[in-house]
mmCIF file of C-alpha atoms in Angstrom:
data_model
loop_
_atom_site.group_PDB
_atom_site.id
_atom_site.type_symbol
_atom_site.label_atom_id
_atom_site.label_comp_id
_atom_site.label_asym_id
_atom_site.label_seq_id
_atom_site.Cartn_x
_atom_site.Cartn_y
_atom_site.Cartn_z
ATOM 1 C CA MET Y 1 21.704 8.538 -1.586
ATOM 2 C CA VAL Y 2 20.103 8.449 1.694
ATOM 3 C CA GLU Y 3 21.801 5.528 3.922
ATOM 4 C CA THR Y 4 19.273 4.059 5.888
ATOM 5 C CA PRO Y 5 17.634 0.447 6.529
ATOM 6 C CA GLY Y 6 14.360 0.643 4.948
ATOM 7 C CA TYR Y 7 11.423 -1.189 3.337
ATOM 8 C CA ILE Y 8 8.452 -0.832 1.127
ATOM 9 C CA ILE Y 9 5.256 -2.576 1.819
ATOM 10 C CA CYS Y 10 3.911 -3.207 -1.790
ATOM 11 C CA THR Y 11 0.189 -3.682 -2.254
ATOM 12 C CA SER Y 12 -3.458 -2.955 -3.809
ATOM 13 C CA PRO Y 13 -6.495 -1.124 -2.326
ATOM 14 C CA ARG Y 14 -8.653 -3.086 0.739
ATOM 15 C CA SER Y 15 -5.527 -5.667 1.262
ATOM 16 C CA GLY Y 16 -5.249 -4.503 4.956
ATOM 17 C CA SER Y 17 -2.242 -2.232 4.801
ATOM 18 C CA THR Y 18 -3.427 0.605 6.501
ATOM 19 C CA LEU Y 19 -3.664 -1.759 9.727
ATOM 20 C CA LEU Y 20 -0.634 -3.246 8.837
ATOM 21 C CA CYS Y 21 1.090 0.220 8.372
ATOM 22 C CA ARG Y 22 -0.528 1.708 11.946
ATOM 23 C CA MET Y 23 0.786 -1.208 13.808
ATOM 24 C CA LEU Y 24 4.419 -0.957 12.479
ATOM 25 C CA ALA Y 25 4.376 2.797 13.464
ATOM 26 C CA GLU Y 26 3.295 1.902 17.011
ATOM 27 C CA CYS Y 27 5.939 -0.216 17.349
ATOM 28 C CA GLY Y 28 8.869 2.147 16.067
ATOM 29 C CA ALA Y 29 9.329 0.669 12.850
ATOM 30 C CA GLY Y 30 8.871 4.012 10.617
ATOM 31 C CA ASP Y 31 5.957 5.663 9.797
ATOM 32 C CA PRO Y 32 4.877 3.910 6.411
ATOM 33 C CA GLU Y 33 2.224 5.979 4.536
ATOM 34 C CA SER Y 34 1.388 6.182 0.760
ATOM 35 C CA LEU Y 35 3.706 8.656 -1.232
ATOM 36 C CA PHE Y 36 4.308 9.395 -4.724
ATOM 37 C CA TYR Y 37 1.079 9.192 -6.178
ATOM 38 C CA ALA Y 38 0.351 10.050 -10.010
ATOM 39 C CA ARG Y 39 3.173 11.772 -11.671
ATOM 40 C CA ASP Y 40 3.662 14.796 -10.082
ATOM 41 C CA MET Y 41 6.755 16.008 -8.880
ATOM 42 C CA ALA Y 42 5.356 19.646 -8.179
ATOM 43 C CA GLY Y 43 2.528 17.553 -6.304
ATOM 44 C CA TRP Y 44 5.028 15.518 -4.274
ATOM 45 C CA ALA Y 45 7.278 18.198 -3.448
ATOM 46 C CA LYS Y 46 4.483 20.570 -1.931
ATOM 47 C CA GLY Y 47 3.207 17.280 0.064
ATOM 48 C CA LEU Y 48 6.647 16.866 1.354
ATOM 49 C CA ASP Y 49 7.466 20.679 2.185
ATOM 50 C CA VAL Y 50 10.490 20.711 -0.479
ATOM 51 C CA PRO Y 51 10.977 23.790 -2.145
ATOM 52 C CA ARG Y 52 10.894 23.674 -6.442
ATOM 53 C CA GLN Y 53 14.591 23.544 -7.645
ATOM 54 C CA ASP Y 54 15.424 24.196 -11.394
ATOM 55 C CA ASP Y 55 17.678 21.287 -11.561
ATOM 56 C CA GLN Y 56 15.099 18.146 -12.020
ATOM 57 C CA THR Y 57 17.534 15.830 -10.435
ATOM 58 C CA ARG Y 58 18.439 17.821 -7.490
ATOM 59 C CA TRP Y 59 15.000 18.398 -7.139
ATOM 60 C CA MET Y 60 13.726 14.689 -6.966
ATOM 61 C CA GLU Y 61 16.930 13.809 -4.611
ATOM 62 C CA ALA Y 62 15.245 16.105 -2.425
ATOM 63 C CA ILE Y 63 12.159 14.966 -2.691
ATOM 64 C CA CYS Y 64 13.154 11.708 -2.177
ATOM 65 C CA ALA Y 65 15.408 12.689 1.216
ATOM 66 C CA ALA Y 66 12.264 14.248 2.401
ATOM 67 C CA ALA Y 67 10.415 10.935 1.641
ATOM 68 C CA VAL Y 68 12.958 9.125 3.648
ATOM 69 C CA ALA Y 69 12.514 11.775 6.675
ATOM 70 C CA LYS Y 70 8.839 11.192 6.993
ATOM 71 C CA GLY Y 71 8.787 7.447 6.679
ATOM 72 C CA ARG Y 72 10.959 7.325 9.384
ATOM 73 C CA GLY Y 73 9.013 9.323 11.964
ATOM 74 C CA ASP Y 74 11.273 9.632 14.843
ATOM 75 C CA THR Y 75 12.473 5.828 14.472
ATOM 76 C CA PRO Y 76 15.760 4.819 12.889
ATOM 77 C CA VAL Y 77 13.636 2.713 9.903
ATOM 78 C CA PHE Y 78 12.543 4.169 6.726
ATOM 79 C CA GLY Y 79 8.842 2.706 5.539
ATOM 80 C CA LEU Y 80 7.412 3.452 2.969
ATOM 81 C CA ARG Y 81 3.717 2.293 1.379
ATOM 82 C CA GLN Y 82 2.936 1.894 -2.545
ATOM 83 C CA GLN Y 83 -0.019 1.026 -4.191
ATOM 84 C CA ALA Y 84 0.432 -1.016 -7.536
ATOM 85 C CA SER Y 85 -1.816 1.881 -9.463
ATOM 86 C CA SER Y 86 1.063 4.311 -8.293
ATOM 87 C CA PHE Y 87 3.973 2.950 -8.108
ATOM 88 C CA PRO Y 88 4.859 2.773 -12.057
ATOM 89 C CA ALA Y 89 5.174 6.960 -11.379
ATOM 90 C CA LEU Y 90 7.786 6.868 -8.807
ATOM 91 C CA CYS Y 91 9.742 4.313 -11.214
ATOM 92 C CA GLY Y 92 9.535 6.393 -14.038
ATOM 93 C CA ALA Y 93 10.439 9.431 -12.055
ATOM 94 C CA LEU Y 94 13.301 7.666 -10.896
ATOM 95 C CA GLY Y 95 13.975 6.100 -14.373
ATOM 96 C CA GLU Y 96 14.827 10.022 -15.598
ATOM 97 C CA THR Y 97 16.495 10.584 -12.277
ATOM 98 C CA TYR Y 98 19.072 8.175 -12.872
ATOM 99 C CA PRO Y 99 19.230 6.983 -16.274
ATOM 100 C CA ASP Y 100 22.310 5.508 -15.915
ATOM 101 C CA GLU Y 101 21.304 2.690 -13.730
ATOM 102 C CA ALA Y 102 19.713 -0.577 -15.794
ATOM 103 C CA ILE Y 103 16.719 -1.355 -13.330
ATOM 104 C CA ASP Y 104 14.087 0.349 -11.032
ATOM 105 C CA LEU Y 105 15.696 -1.613 -7.752
ATOM 106 C CA THR Y 106 19.116 0.208 -8.301
ATOM 107 C CA ARG Y 107 17.096 3.525 -8.532
ATOM 108 C CA LEU Y 108 15.148 2.880 -5.540
ATOM 109 C CA THR Y 109 17.915 1.959 -3.503
ATOM 110 C CA ARG Y 110 20.145 5.265 -5.122
ATOM 111 C CA ALA Y 111 17.308 7.120 -3.772
ATOM 112 C CA LEU Y 112 16.042 5.785 -0.748
ATOM 113 C CA GLY Y 113 18.792 3.714 0.653
ATOM 114 C CA PRO Y 114 19.136 0.316 0.967
ATOM 115 C CA LEU Y 115 15.267 -1.627 0.848
ATOM 116 C CA LYS Y 116 13.533 -4.930 1.813
ATOM 117 C CA PHE Y 117 9.999 -5.168 0.040
ATOM 118 C CA VAL Y 118 6.998 -6.720 2.031
ATOM 119 C CA TYR Y 119 4.133 -7.802 -0.762
ATOM 120 C CA LEU Y 120 0.961 -7.925 0.811
ATOM 121 C CA ARG Y 121 -1.847 -9.099 -0.986
ATOM 122 C CA ARG Y 122 -5.266 -10.322 -0.678
ATOM 123 C CA ASP Y 123 -6.485 -13.592 -2.018
ATOM 124 C CA ASP Y 124 -10.111 -13.361 -2.277
ATOM 125 C CA LYS Y 125 -10.971 -10.860 -5.218
ATOM 126 C CA LEU Y 126 -14.200 -11.066 -4.988
ATOM 127 C CA ARG Y 127 -14.484 -9.776 -1.232
ATOM 128 C CA GLN Y 128 -11.399 -7.515 -2.133
ATOM 129 C CA ALA Y 129 -13.427 -5.885 -4.713
ATOM 130 C CA VAL Y 130 -16.880 -5.786 -2.772
ATOM 131 C CA SER Y 131 -14.503 -4.130 -0.237
ATOM 132 C CA LEU Y 132 -13.629 -1.564 -2.524
ATOM 133 C CA CYS Y 133 -16.636 -0.697 -4.189
ATOM 134 C CA ARG Y 134 -18.494 -0.007 -0.927
ATOM 135 C CA ALA Y 135 -15.642 2.443 -0.051
ATOM 136 C CA MET Y 136 -16.029 4.055 -3.108
ATOM 137 C CA SER Y 137 -19.626 4.426 -2.442
ATOM 138 C CA SER Y 138 -20.266 5.529 0.606
ATOM 139 C CA GLY Y 139 -16.490 7.106 1.780
ATOM 140 C CA VAL Y 140 -16.155 5.109 4.275
ATOM 141 C CA TRP Y 141 -12.568 3.351 4.167
ATOM 142 C CA HIS Y 142 -11.520 2.698 7.731
ATOM 143 C CA VAL Y 143 -12.811 2.647 10.864
ATOM 144 C CA ASN Y 144 -11.192 2.310 14.558
ATOM 145 C CA HIS Y 145 -11.816 -0.548 16.898
ATOM 146 C CA ASP Y 146 -14.310 1.536 18.632
ATOM 147 C CA GLY Y 147 -16.269 1.961 15.715
ATOM 148 C CA SER Y 148 -15.517 5.717 15.084
ATOM 149 C CA ASP Y 149 -14.377 6.832 11.521
ATOM 150 C CA TYR Y 150 -10.548 6.796 10.918
ATOM 151 C CA GLU Y 151 -11.008 7.340 7.427
ATOM 152 C CA ARG Y 152 -13.983 8.928 5.883
ATOM 153 C CA LEU Y 153 -13.960 10.894 2.453
ATOM 154 C CA PRO Y 154 -16.657 11.989 0.422
ATOM 155 C CA PRO Y 155 -17.813 8.958 -2.144
ATOM 156 C CA SER Y 156 -15.389 8.638 -4.791
ATOM 157 C CA ASP Y 157 -18.187 7.109 -7.109
ATOM 158 C CA PRO Y 158 -21.629 7.133 -5.404
ATOM 159 C CA ASN Y 159 -23.044 4.594 -7.841
ATOM 160 C CA ALA Y 160 -19.856 1.944 -7.524
ATOM 161 C CA LEU Y 161 -21.449 -0.937 -6.021
ATOM 162 C CA ASN Y 162 -23.540 -2.412 -8.817
ATOM 163 C CA VAL Y 163 -22.524 -6.113 -10.636
ATOM 164 C CA ASP Y 164 -20.507 -4.323 -13.590
ATOM 165 C CA GLU Y 165 -18.527 -2.327 -11.339
ATOM 166 C CA ILE Y 166 -17.499 -5.204 -8.972
ATOM 167 C CA THR Y 167 -16.664 -7.190 -11.932
ATOM 168 C CA MET Y 168 -14.504 -4.728 -13.609
ATOM 169 C CA GLN Y 169 -13.046 -4.210 -9.989
ATOM 170 C CA VAL Y 170 -11.855 -8.099 -9.794
ATOM 171 C CA GLN Y 171 -10.306 -7.956 -12.675
ATOM 172 C CA ILE Y 172 -8.256 -4.609 -11.956
ATOM 173 C CA LEU Y 173 -7.191 -5.954 -8.591
ATOM 174 C CA GLN Y 174 -6.267 -9.286 -10.528
ATOM 175 C CA GLY Y 175 -3.831 -6.896 -12.964
ATOM 176 C CA TYR Y 176 -2.175 -5.232 -9.464
ATOM 177 C CA ASP Y 177 -1.021 -8.820 -8.306
ATOM 178 C CA ALA Y 178 0.344 -9.734 -11.916
ATOM 179 C CA ALA Y 179 1.910 -6.496 -11.734
ATOM 180 C CA TRP Y 180 4.006 -6.674 -8.781
ATOM 181 C CA ASN Y 181 4.483 -10.383 -9.365
ATOM 182 C CA ASN Y 182 6.234 -9.183 -12.847
ATOM 183 C CA TRP Y 183 7.936 -6.582 -11.189
ATOM 184 C CA PHE Y 184 9.419 -8.621 -8.280
ATOM 185 C CA ALA Y 185 10.549 -11.412 -11.035
ATOM 186 C CA GLY Y 186 12.321 -8.332 -13.194
ATOM 187 C CA GLN Y 187 14.039 -7.052 -10.398
ATOM 188 C CA GLY Y 188 15.260 -10.317 -8.851
ATOM 189 C CA ILE Y 189 13.437 -9.741 -5.645
ATOM 190 C CA THR Y 190 12.128 -12.076 -3.293
ATOM 191 C CA PRO Y 191 9.456 -10.588 -0.686
ATOM 192 C CA LEU Y 192 7.935 -11.215 2.247
ATOM 193 C CA ILE Y 193 4.671 -12.443 0.912
ATOM 194 C CA LEU Y 194 1.804 -11.422 3.135
ATOM 195 C CA HIS Y 195 -1.819 -12.320 2.996
ATOM 196 C CA TYR Y 196 -4.715 -10.358 4.143
ATOM 197 C CA GLU Y 197 -7.040 -13.050 5.245
ATOM 198 C CA THR Y 198 -3.818 -13.988 7.960
ATOM 199 C CA LEU Y 199 -3.106 -10.819 8.834
ATOM 200 C CA ALA Y 200 -6.982 -9.849 9.291
ATOM 201 C CA GLU Y 201 -7.072 -13.372 11.532
ATOM 202 C CA ASP Y 202 -4.206 -12.723 13.341
ATOM 203 C CA PRO Y 203 -2.696 -9.415 13.193
ATOM 204 C CA ILE Y 204 0.082 -9.374 15.949
ATOM 205 C CA ALA Y 205 1.341 -12.757 14.260
ATOM 206 C CA THR Y 206 1.756 -10.758 11.143
ATOM 207 C CA LEU Y 207 3.249 -7.918 12.714
ATOM 208 C CA THR Y 208 5.753 -10.789 14.723
ATOM 209 C CA GLN Y 209 6.236 -12.146 11.130
ATOM 210 C CA VAL Y 210 7.294 -8.463 9.430
ATOM 211 C CA LEU Y 211 9.519 -7.152 12.362
ATOM 212 C CA ASP Y 212 11.740 -10.266 12.193
ATOM 213 C CA PHE Y 213 11.711 -9.859 8.394
ATOM 214 C CA LEU Y 214 13.071 -6.358 8.846
ATOM 215 C CA GLY Y 215 15.628 -7.408 11.588
ATOM 216 C CA MET Y 216 14.127 -5.548 14.335
ATOM 217 C CA PRO Y 217 13.085 -7.158 17.865
ATOM 218 C CA ALA Y 218 9.804 -9.091 17.447
ATOM 219 C CA SER Y 219 8.814 -8.550 21.292
ATOM 220 C CA ALA Y 220 8.042 -4.743 19.780
ATOM 221 C CA SER Y 221 4.771 -6.428 18.701
ATOM 222 C CA LYS Y 222 3.410 -7.203 22.287
ATOM 223 C CA ARG Y 223 2.896 -3.642 22.947
ATOM 224 C CA VAL Y 224 0.784 -3.187 19.829
ATOM 225 C CA THR Y 225 -3.263 -3.253 20.247
ATOM 226 C CA PRO Y 226 -4.691 -3.933 16.503
ATOM 227 C CA PRO Y 227 -6.243 -0.328 16.293
ATOM 228 C CA LEU Y 228 -8.559 -0.905 13.026
ATOM 229 C CA LYS Y 229 -11.944 -2.817 12.546
ATOM 230 C CA LYS Y 230 -12.880 -4.932 10.292
ATOM 231 C CA LEU Y 231 -15.533 -3.543 7.556
ATOM 232 C CA SER Y 232 -16.985 -6.909 6.296
ATOM 233 C CA ASP Y 233 -20.428 -7.304 7.720
ATOM 234 C CA GLU Y 234 -23.611 -8.736 6.492
ATOM 235 C CA ALA Y 235 -23.985 -6.622 3.566
ATOM 236 C CA THR Y 236 -20.575 -7.717 2.248
ATOM 237 C CA GLU Y 237 -22.041 -11.209 2.181
ATOM 238 C CA ALA Y 238 -24.600 -10.320 0.462
ATOM 239 C CA TRP Y 239 -23.067 -8.716 -2.112
ATOM 240 C CA VAL Y 240 -20.550 -11.771 -2.873
ATOM 241 C CA THR Y 241 -23.660 -13.864 -2.833
ATOM 242 C CA ARG Y 242 -25.226 -11.840 -5.557
ATOM 243 C CA MET Y 243 -21.861 -11.844 -7.423
ATOM 244 C CA GLN Y 244 -21.602 -15.614 -7.314
ATOM 245 C CA THR Y 245 -24.972 -16.490 -8.284
ATOM 246 C CA ALA Y 246 -24.613 -13.947 -11.369
ATOM 247 C CA GLN Y 247 -21.805 -15.801 -12.204
ATOM 248 C CA ILE Y 248 -23.340 -19.245 -12.207
ATOM 249 C CA ARG Y 249 -26.005 -17.475 -13.998
ATOM 250 C CA SER Y 250 -23.588 -16.455 -16.890
#
């Protein structure tokens, strides 16, 4: 086990986690990124430059050690972001690595060291779903504060922006919240709960809250400038109105 203070940001798409992660990195609170996507140890190892090992337990432990080093960056603090959709892959792999441990929390602690949990959610599921569908259809996921691209990818679904898809994504996103709440309850964890709406309104105040929760000097937030710009605009609100009208008619 790698002994290091650490945290996991538990979230779902379009909840502001990229903004929060970048601010935490800027003030020296680790370098949290999303790791451990779909159940693929070979892919995890490749992304973290970990040589393959025949012993699956030692290989997974080496992957986790590399993840901790990456999540620390040049700081003493380990940070990791996990999406609700991919988190079960990590828990499943650790279940096979440490079958003697009874719950996910003890397996995570054994693999990654002592952990705190930050639960970042978005209350307005309709706007979250519209934002997600717009990103999938355009490929624009994040922009810098000056309006330049921070993350632009080929559209994953050019036809995602429609009533049926948005409706489905609302249900999926609600399921992600339920999954996180059930997991916290099952593990006996009381996370720090953050809301996208508050983060978007006052990023520095939210950052200060997280630093305090982690036991780090809150003054570090004073040197941070929020690096990303909100993508919500008139087009977003037009889709929200369209969806609300469709719901009334149905």
